Coordinates of C-alpha atoms and ligand atoms in Angstrom, one line a residue:
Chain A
X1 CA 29.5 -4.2 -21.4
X2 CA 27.5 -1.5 -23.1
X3 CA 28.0 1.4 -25.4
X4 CA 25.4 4.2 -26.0
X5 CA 23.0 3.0 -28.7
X6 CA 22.9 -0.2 -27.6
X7 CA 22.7 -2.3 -24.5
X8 CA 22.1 -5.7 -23.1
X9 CA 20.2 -6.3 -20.2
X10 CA 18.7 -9.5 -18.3
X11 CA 15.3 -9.4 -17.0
X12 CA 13.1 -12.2 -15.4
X13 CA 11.8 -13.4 -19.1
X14 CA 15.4 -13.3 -20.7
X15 CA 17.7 -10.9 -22.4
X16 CA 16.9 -7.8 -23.8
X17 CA 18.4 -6.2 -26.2
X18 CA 17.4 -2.6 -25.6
X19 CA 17.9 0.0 -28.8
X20 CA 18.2 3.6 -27.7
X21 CA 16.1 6.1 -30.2
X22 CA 16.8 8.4 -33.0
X23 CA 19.7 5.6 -34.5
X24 CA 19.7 4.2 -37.9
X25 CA 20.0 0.7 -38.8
X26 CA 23.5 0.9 -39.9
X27 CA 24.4 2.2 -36.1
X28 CA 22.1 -0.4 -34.4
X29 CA 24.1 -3.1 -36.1
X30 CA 27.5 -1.3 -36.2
X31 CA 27.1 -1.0 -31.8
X32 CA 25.7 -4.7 -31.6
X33 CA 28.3 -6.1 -33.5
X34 CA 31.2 -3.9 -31.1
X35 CA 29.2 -5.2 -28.3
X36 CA 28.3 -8.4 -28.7
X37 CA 32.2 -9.0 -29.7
X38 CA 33.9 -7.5 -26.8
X39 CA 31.6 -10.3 -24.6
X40 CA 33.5 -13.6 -24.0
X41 CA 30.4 -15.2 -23.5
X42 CA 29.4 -17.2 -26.6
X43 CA 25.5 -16.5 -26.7
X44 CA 25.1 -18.8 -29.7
X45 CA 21.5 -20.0 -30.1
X46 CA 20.5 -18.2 -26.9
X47 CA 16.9 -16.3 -27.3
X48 CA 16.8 -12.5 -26.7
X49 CA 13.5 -9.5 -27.1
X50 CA 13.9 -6.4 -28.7
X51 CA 13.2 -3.1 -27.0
X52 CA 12.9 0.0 -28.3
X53 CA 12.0 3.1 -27.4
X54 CA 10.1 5.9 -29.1
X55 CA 11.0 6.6 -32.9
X56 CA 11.7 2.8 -33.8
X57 CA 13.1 1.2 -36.8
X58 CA 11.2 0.7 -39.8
X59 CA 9.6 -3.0 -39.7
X60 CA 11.6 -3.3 -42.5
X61 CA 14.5 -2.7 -40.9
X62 CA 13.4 -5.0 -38.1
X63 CA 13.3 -7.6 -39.8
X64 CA 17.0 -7.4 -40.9
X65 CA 18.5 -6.6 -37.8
X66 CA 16.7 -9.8 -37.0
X67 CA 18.2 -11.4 -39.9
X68 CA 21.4 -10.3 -39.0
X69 CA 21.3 -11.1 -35.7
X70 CA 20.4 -14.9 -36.7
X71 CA 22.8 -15.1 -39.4
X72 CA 25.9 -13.5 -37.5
X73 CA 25.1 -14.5 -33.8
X74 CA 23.1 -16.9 -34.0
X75 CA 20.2 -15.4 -31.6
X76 CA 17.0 -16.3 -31.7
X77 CA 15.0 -12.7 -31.5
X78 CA 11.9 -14.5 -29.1
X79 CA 10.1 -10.9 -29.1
X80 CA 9.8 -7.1 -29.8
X81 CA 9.2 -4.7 -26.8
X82 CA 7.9 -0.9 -27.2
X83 CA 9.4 0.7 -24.5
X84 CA 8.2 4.0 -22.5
X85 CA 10.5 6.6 -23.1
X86 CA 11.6 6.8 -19.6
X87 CA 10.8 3.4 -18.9
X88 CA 13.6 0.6 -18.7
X89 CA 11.1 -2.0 -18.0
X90 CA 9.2 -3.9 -21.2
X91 CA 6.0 -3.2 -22.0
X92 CA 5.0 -5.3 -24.7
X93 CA 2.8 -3.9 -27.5
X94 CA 1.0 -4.5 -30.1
X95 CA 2.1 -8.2 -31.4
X96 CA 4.1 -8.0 -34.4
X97 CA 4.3 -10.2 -36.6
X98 CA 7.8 -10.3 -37.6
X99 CA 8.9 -10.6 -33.7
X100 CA 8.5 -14.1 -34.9
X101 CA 12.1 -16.2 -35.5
X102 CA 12.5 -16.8 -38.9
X103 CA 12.0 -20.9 -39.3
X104 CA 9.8 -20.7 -36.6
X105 CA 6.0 -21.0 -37.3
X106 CA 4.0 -19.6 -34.7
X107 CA 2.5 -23.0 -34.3
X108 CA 6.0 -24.5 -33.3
X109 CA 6.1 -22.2 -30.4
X110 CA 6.0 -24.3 -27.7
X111 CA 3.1 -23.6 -25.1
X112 CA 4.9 -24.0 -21.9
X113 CA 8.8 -23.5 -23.6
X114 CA 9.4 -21.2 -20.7
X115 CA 6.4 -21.1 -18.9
X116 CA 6.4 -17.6 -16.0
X117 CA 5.6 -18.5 -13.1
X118 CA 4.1 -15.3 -11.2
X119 CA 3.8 -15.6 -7.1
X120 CA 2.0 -12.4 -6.6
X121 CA -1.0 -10.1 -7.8
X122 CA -0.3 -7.6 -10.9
X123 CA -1.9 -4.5 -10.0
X124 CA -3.0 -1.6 -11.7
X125 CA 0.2 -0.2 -13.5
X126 CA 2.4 -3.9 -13.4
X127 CA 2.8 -5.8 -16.8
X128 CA 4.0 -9.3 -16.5
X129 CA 4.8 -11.2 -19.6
X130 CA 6.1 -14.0 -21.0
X131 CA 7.5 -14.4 -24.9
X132 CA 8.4 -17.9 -24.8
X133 CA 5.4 -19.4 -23.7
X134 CA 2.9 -19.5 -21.3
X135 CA 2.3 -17.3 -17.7
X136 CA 1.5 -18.7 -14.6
X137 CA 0.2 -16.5 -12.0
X138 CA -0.9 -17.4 -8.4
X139 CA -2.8 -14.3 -7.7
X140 CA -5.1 -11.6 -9.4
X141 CA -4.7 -9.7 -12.3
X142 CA -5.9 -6.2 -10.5
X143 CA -8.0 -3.6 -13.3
X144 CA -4.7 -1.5 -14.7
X145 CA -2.8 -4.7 -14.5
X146 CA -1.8 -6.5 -17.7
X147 CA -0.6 -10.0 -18.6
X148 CA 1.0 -10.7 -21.9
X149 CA 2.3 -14.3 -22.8
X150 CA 3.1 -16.1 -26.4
X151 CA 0.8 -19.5 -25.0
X152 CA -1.6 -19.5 -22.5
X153 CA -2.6 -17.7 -19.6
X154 CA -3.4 -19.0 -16.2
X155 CA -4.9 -16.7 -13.3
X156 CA -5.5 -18.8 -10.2
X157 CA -7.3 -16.0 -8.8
X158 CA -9.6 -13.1 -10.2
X159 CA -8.4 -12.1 -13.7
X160 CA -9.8 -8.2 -13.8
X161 CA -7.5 -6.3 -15.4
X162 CA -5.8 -7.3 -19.2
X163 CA -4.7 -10.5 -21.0
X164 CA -3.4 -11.0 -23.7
X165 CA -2.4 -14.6 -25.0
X166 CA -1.3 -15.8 -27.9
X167 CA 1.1 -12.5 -28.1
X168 CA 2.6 -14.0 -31.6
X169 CA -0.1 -14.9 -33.2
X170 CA -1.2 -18.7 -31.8
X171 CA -4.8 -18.8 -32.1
X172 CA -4.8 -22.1 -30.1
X173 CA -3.6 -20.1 -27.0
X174 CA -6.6 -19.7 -24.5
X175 CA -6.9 -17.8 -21.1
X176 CA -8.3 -19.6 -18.0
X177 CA -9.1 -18.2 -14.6
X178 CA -11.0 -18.8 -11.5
X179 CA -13.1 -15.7 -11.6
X180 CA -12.6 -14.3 -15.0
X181 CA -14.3 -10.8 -15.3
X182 CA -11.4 -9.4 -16.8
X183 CA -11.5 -5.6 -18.4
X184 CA -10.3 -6.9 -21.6
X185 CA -9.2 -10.2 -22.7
X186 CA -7.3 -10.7 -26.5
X187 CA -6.0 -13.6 -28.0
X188 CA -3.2 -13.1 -30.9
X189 CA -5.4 -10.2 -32.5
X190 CA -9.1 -10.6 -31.4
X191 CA -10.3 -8.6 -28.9
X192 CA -12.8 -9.4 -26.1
X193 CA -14.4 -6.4 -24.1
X194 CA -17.0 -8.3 -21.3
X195 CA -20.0 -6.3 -20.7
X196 CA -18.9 -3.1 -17.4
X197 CA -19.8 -4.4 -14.9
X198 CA -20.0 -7.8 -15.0
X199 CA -19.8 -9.6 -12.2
X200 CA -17.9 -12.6 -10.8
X201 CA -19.6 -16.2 -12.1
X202 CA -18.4 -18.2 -9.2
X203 CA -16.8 -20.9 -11.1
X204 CA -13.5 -20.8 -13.2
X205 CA -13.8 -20.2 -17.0
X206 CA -11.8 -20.1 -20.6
X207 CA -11.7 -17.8 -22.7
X208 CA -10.7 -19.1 -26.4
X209 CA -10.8 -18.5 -30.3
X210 CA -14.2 -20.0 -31.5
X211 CA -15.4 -21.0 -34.7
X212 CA -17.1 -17.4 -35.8
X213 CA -13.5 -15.8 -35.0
X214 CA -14.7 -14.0 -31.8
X215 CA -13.2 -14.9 -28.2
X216 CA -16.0 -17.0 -26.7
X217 CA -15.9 -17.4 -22.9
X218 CA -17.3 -20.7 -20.9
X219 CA -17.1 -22.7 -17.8
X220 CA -13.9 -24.5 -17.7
X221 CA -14.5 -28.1 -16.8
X222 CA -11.5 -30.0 -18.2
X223 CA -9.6 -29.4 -21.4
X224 CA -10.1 -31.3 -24.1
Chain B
X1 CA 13.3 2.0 18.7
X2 CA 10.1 4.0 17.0
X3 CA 8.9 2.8 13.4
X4 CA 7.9 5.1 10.6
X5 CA 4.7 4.5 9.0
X6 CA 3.8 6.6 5.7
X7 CA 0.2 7.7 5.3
X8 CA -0.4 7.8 1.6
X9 CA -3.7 7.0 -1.2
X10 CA -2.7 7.8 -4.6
X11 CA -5.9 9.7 -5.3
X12 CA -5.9 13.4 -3.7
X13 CA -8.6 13.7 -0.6
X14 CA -9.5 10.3 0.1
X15 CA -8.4 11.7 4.0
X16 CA -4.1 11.1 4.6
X17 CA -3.8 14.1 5.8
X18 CA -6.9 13.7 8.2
X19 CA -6.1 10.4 9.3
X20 CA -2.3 11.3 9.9
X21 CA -3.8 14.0 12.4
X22 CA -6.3 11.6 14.2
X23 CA -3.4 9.0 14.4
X24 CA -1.2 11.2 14.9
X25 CA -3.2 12.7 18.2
X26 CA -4.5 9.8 19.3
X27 CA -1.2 7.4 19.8
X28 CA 0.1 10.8 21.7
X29 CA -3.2 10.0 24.1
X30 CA -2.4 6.7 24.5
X31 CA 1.2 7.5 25.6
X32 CA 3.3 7.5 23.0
X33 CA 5.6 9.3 21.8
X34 CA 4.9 10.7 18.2
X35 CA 6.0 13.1 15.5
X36 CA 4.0 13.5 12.5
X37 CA 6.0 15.0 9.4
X38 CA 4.0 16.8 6.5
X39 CA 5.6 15.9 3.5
X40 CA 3.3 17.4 1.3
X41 CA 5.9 20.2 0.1
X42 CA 4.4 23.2 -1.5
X43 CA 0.4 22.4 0.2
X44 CA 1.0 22.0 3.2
X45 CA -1.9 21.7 5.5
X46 CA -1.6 19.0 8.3
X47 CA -0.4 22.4 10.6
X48 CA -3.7 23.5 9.8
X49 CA -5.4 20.4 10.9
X50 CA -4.0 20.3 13.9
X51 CA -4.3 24.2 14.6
X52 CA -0.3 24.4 14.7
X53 CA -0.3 27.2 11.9
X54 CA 0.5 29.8 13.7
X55 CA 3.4 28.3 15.8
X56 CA 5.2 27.2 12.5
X57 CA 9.0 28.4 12.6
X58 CA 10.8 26.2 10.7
X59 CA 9.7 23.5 8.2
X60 CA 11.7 20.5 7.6
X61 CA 13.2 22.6 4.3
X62 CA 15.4 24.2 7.1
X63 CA 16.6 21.4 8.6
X64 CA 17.8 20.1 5.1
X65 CA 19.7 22.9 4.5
X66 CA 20.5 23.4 7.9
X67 CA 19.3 26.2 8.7
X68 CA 17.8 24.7 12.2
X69 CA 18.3 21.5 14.1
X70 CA 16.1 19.2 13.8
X71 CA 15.0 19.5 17.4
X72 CA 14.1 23.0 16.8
X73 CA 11.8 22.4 14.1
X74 CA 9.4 20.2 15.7
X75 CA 5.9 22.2 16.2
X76 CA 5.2 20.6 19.9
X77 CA 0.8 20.3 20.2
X78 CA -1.1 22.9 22.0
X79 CA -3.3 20.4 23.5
X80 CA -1.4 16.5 24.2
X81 CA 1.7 15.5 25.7
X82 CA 4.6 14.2 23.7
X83 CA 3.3 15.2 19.9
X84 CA 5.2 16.8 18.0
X85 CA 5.0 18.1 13.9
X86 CA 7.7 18.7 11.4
X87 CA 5.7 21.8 8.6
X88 CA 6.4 21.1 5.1
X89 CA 8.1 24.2 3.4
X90 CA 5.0 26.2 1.4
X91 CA 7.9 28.1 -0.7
X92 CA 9.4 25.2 -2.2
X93 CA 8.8 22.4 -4.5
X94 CA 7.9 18.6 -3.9
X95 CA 11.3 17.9 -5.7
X96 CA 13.6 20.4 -3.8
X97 CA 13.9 17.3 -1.1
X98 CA 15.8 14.2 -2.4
X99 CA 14.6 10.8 -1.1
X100 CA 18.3 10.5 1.1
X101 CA 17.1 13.6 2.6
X102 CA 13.9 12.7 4.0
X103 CA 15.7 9.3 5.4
X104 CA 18.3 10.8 7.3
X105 CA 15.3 13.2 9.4
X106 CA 12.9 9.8 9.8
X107 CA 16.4 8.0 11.0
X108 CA 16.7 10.2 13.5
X109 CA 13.5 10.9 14.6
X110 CA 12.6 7.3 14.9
X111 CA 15.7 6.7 17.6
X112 CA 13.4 8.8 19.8
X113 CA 10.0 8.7 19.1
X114 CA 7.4 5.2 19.3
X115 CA 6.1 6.4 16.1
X116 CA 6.5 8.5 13.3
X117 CA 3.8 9.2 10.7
X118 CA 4.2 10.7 7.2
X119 CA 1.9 12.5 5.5
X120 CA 2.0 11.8 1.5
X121 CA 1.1 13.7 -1.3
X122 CA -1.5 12.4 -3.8
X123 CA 0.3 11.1 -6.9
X124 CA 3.1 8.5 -7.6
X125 CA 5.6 11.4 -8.5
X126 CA 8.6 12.4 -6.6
X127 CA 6.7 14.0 -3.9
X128 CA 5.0 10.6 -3.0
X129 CA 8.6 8.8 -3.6
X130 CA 10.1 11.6 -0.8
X131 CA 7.7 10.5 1.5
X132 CA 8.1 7.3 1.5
X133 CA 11.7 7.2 1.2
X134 CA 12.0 7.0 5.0
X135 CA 9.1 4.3 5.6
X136 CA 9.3 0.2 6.9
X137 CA 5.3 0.6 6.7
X138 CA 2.8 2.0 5.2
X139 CA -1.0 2.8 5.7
X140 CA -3.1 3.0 2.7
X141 CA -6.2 5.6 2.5
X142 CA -9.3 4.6 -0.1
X143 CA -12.9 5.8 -0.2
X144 CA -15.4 3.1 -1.2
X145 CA -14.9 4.3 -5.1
X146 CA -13.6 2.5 -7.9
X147 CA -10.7 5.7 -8.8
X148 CA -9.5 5.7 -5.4
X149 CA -9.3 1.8 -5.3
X150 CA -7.9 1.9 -8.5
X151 CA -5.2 4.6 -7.3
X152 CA -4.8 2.3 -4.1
X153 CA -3.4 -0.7 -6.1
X154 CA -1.0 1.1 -8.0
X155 CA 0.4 2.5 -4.8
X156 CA 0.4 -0.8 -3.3
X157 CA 2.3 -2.0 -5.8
X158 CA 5.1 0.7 -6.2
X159 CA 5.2 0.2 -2.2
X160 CA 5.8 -3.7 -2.4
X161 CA 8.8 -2.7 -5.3
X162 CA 10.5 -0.8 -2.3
X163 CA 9.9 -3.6 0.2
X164 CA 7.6 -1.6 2.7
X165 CA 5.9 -4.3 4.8
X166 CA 3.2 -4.6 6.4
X167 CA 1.2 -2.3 4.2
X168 CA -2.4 -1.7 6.0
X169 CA -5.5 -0.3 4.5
X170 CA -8.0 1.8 6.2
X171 CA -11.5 2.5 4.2
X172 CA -12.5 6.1 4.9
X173 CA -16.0 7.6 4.1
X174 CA -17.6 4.7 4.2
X175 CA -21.6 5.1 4.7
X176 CA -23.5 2.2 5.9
X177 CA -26.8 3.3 4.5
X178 CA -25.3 3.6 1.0
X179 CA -24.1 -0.3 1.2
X180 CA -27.2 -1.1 2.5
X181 CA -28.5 0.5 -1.1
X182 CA -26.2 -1.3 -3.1
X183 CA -24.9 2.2 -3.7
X184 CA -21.6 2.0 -2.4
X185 CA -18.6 -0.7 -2.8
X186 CA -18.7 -2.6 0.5
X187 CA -15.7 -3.6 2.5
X188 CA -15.6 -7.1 1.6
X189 CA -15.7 -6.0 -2.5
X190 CA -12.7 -3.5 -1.6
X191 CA -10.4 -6.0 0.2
X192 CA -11.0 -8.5 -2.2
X193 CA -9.6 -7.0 -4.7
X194 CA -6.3 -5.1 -2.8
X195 CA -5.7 -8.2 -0.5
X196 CA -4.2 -6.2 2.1
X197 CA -5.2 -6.3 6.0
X198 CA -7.4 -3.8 7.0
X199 CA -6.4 -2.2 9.9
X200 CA -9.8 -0.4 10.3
X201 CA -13.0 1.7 8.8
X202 CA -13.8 5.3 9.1
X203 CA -17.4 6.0 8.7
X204 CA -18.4 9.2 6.6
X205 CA -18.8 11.8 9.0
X206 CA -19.8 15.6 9.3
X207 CA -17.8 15.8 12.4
X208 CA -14.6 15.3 10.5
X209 CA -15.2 18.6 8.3
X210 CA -16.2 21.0 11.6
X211 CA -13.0 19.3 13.4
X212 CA -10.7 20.1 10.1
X213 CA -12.4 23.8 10.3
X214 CA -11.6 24.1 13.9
X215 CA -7.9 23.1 13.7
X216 CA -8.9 20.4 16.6
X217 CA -8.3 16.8 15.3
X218 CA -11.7 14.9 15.8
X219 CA -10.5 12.4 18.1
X220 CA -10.7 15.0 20.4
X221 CA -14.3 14.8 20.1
X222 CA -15.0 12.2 22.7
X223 CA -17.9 9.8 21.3
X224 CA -18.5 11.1 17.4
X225 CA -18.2 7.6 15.0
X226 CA -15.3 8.9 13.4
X227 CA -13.0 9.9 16.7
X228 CA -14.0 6.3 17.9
X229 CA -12.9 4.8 14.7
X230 CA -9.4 6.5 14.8
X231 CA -9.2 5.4 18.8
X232 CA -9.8 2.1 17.9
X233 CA -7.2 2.2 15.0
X234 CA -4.9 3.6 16.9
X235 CA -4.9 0.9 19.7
X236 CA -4.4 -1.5 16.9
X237 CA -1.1 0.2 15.8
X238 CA 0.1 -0.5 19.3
X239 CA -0.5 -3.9 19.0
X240 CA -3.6 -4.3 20.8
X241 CA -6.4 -6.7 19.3
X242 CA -9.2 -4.9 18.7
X243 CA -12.0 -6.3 16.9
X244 CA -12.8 -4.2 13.6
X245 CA -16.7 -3.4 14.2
X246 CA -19.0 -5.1 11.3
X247 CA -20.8 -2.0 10.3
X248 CA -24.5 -3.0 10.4
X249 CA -26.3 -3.4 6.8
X250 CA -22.5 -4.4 5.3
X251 CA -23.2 -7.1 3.4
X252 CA -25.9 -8.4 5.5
X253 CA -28.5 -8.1 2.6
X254 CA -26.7 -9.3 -0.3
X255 CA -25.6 -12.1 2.1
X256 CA -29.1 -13.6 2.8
X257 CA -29.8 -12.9 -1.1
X258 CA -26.9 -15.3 -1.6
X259 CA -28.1 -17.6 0.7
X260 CA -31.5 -17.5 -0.6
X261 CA -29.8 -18.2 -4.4
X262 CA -27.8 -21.0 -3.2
X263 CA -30.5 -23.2 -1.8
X264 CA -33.1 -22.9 -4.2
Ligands
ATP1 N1 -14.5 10.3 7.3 C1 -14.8 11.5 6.8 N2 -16.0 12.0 6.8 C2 -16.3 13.2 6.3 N3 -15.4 13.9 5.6 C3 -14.2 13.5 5.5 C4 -13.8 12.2 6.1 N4 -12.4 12.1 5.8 C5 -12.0 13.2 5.2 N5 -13.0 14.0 5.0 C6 -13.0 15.3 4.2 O1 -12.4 15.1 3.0 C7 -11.6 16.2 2.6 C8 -10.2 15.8 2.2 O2 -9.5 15.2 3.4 P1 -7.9 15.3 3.6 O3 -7.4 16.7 3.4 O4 -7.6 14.6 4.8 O5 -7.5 14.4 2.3 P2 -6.0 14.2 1.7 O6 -6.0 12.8 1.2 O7 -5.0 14.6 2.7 O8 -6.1 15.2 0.5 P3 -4.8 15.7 -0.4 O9 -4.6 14.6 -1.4 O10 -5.3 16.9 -1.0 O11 -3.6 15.9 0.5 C9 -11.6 17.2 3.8 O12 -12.5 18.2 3.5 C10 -12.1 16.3 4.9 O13 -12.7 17.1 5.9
MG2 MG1 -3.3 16.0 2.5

């Protein structure tokens, strides 16, 4: 059920929709138009990602191959993936705006929509993420490792390597962790770089969008 | 039935190809029955390790192209019963051998050997891929530095995507005087963050560089820190329960300064 410019793939967070390089828009939505017709399955109001690899489309043109997809399909495009050139995994990157459905404020997200649950550590080079709503993970976050979610992000373990909540934009999202001495922490587009070295508090803390517009971290007692 | 353990680090000369030697030799002391394969195609070196370099016919190239049987390309030890090493090829490249390849020679070799250790390339590239194509287990190999830790996760994690399991760490190079300093990552700060077992700690130790020199694997070397180390590891390969050591000064300062913080 694929052609060459386009292809449809399920992964642990949902479906992709993967693009392949060097195609115009016309092409993209000529090929998703033969593919998603010769499927039986209805995907009607079913939410997908976007990934692309190098040489994308224009955001421009992202946004109306989103538009189409809503208006002809009716998909909900829940996120936009930068893929590796060789890489058929997602690696999300740099939040984008428009990744966000159209109708949908990035306050209406809902936190835990499709909370990840993650049984195991990332480690250095393993990116876990979550567009729909908030990541779980019962482990550590390893330096090299990276966590990406729309909500919030919970490390019941060591968070050393990079989160990044929020992913969409939602400036409510916060990150929370038993030891949190992470290499770099951002929440929708504020960055957070703790001091090298810093070592281990002993008690779980939050990291979270502050008053001054900076990512202020402190114990975590309850939320409130 | 033997099992087939790949040696491997990530970082280049954290000690895999050392250790494989030591291990290597001293299972074949205790009685078993061991090949050790150099998979490190194009630098090949464990023959030189071991002193084997100059009885090195046929490398495990010309088995794959079947130019030999495999029988006939095992390099059988000058100095201990029942050990045996399959060269890597110095002519060709780390991706001249495909993944099946390497599988079918560990398949076979395992049917009559206790154990059979691989010796990985640095890297994640194909050459690391090849020699762990053939694994169930694997041991790690870090130095007490943050690269080679670093490098250790990512392996670990590329491992656990291929199901090899159990994956065991050993800590090479480690210096008890350093820890004691505060100089050096300790143990407890290393296995914290891989959360692996640790099947055992090689102290830093001269001995290790003479023995490489020599072509005689240290173990041979009744009594030096590091041939007792790699005894002791050995033993626990086979099963037996051996108590890792607790090198003195690890931890033991910045434990009573924890102490001290914790009641005031
Ligand atoms: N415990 C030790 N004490 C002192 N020197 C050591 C120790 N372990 C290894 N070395 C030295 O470190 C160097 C690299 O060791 P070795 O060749 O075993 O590493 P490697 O991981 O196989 O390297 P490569 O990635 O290049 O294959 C050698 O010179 C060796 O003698
Ligand atoms: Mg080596």
């Amino acid at each position: 059920m694929e052609n060459s410019i386009v292809k449809l793939r399920g992964y642990k967070d949902g479906l992709h929709l993967i693009i392949t390089p060097k195609v115009d828009l016309v092409e993209v939505e000529t090929a998703v138009k033969e593919l998603l017709e010769r499927m039986n399955q209805p995907l009607s109001g079913t939410s997908i990602h976007i990934d692309l690899t190098t040489s994308p489309l224009t955001s421009d043109d992202m946004k109306e191959l989103e538009t189409y997809l809503t208006e002809n399909y009716d998909l909900v495009v829940s996120g936009v993936n930068i893929l590796d050139e060789n890489d058929e995994s997602p690696i999300l990157a740099a939040p984008a705006t428009h990744s966000i459905a159209p109708n949908l404020q990035a306050d209406d997200q809902p936190d835990f929509g499709q909370a990840k649950i993650v049984r195991q550590t990332i480690r250095s080079g393993q990116t876990t993420s979550c567009l729909t709503g908030s990541v779980l993970i019962y482990g550590d976050v390893n330096p090299g490792g990276e966590v990406v979610a729309s909500g919030d992000i919970i490390v019941l373990g060591a968070l050393r390597g990079n989160a990044h909540a929020g992913a969409h934009g939602k400036l409510s999202s916060v990150i929370i962790a038993m030891e949190l001495v992470p290499l770099q922490l951002q929440i929708g587009t504020y960055v957070n770089r703790p001091p090298l070295g810093q070592k281990s508090r002993g008690y779980p803390e939050i990291a979270r969008v502050g008053a001054e517009d900076v990512i202020i971290v402190e114990e975590f007692i309850k939320f409130n | 039935m033997g099992k087939v353990i790949v040696i491997t680090s990530g970082k280049g000369g954290v000690g895999k190809t050392t250790s494989t030697a030591n291990l290597g030799t001293a299972l074949a002391m205790i009685s078993k029955k061991v090949v050790i394969i150099d998979a490190d195609v194009g630098l090949r070196n464990l023959d030189v390790v071991m002193g084997l370099e100059s009885r090195v016919v046929y490398t495990s190239m010309d088995v794959i192209e079947k130019r030999c049987e495999l029988e006939k390309a095992l390099v059988k030890d000058r100095r201990v019963e029942d050990l045996f090493l399959l060269a890597a090829s110095q002519r060709n490249r780390k991706d001249d051998i495909k993944p099946e390849q390497m599988l079918d020679i560990c398949e076979r070799l395992k049917e009559i050997y206790d154990f059979v250790l691989v010796d990985s390339p640095a890297g994640i590239e194909q050459g690391f891929h090849n020699a762990a194509a053939g694994a169930e287990e694997a041991i790690i190999i870090t130095t007490p530095d943050v690269s080679a830790i670093r490098d250790a996760d990512r392996i670990i994690g590329l491992l656990q995507n291929q199901n090899i399991e159990p994956i065991n760490l050993i800590l090479n190079r480690l210096s008890p005087t350093l820890v004691k300093k505060g100089n050096m990552i300790s143990k407890n700060d290393v296995l914290d963050i891989l959360n692996i077992d640790l099947l055992g700690i090689v102290p830093e130790d001269p001995g290790v560089i003479a023995s490489t020199n020599r072509g005689v694997p240290l173990v041979h070397n009744d009594g030096s820190p590091g041939a007792d180390a790699y005894m002791r590891i050995a033993r626990r390969m086979t099963g037996q329960r051996i108590p890792i050591p607790e090198m003195r000064d690890d931890n033991f300062f910045s434990n009573i300064l924890k102490w001290f913080s914790r009641n005031k």
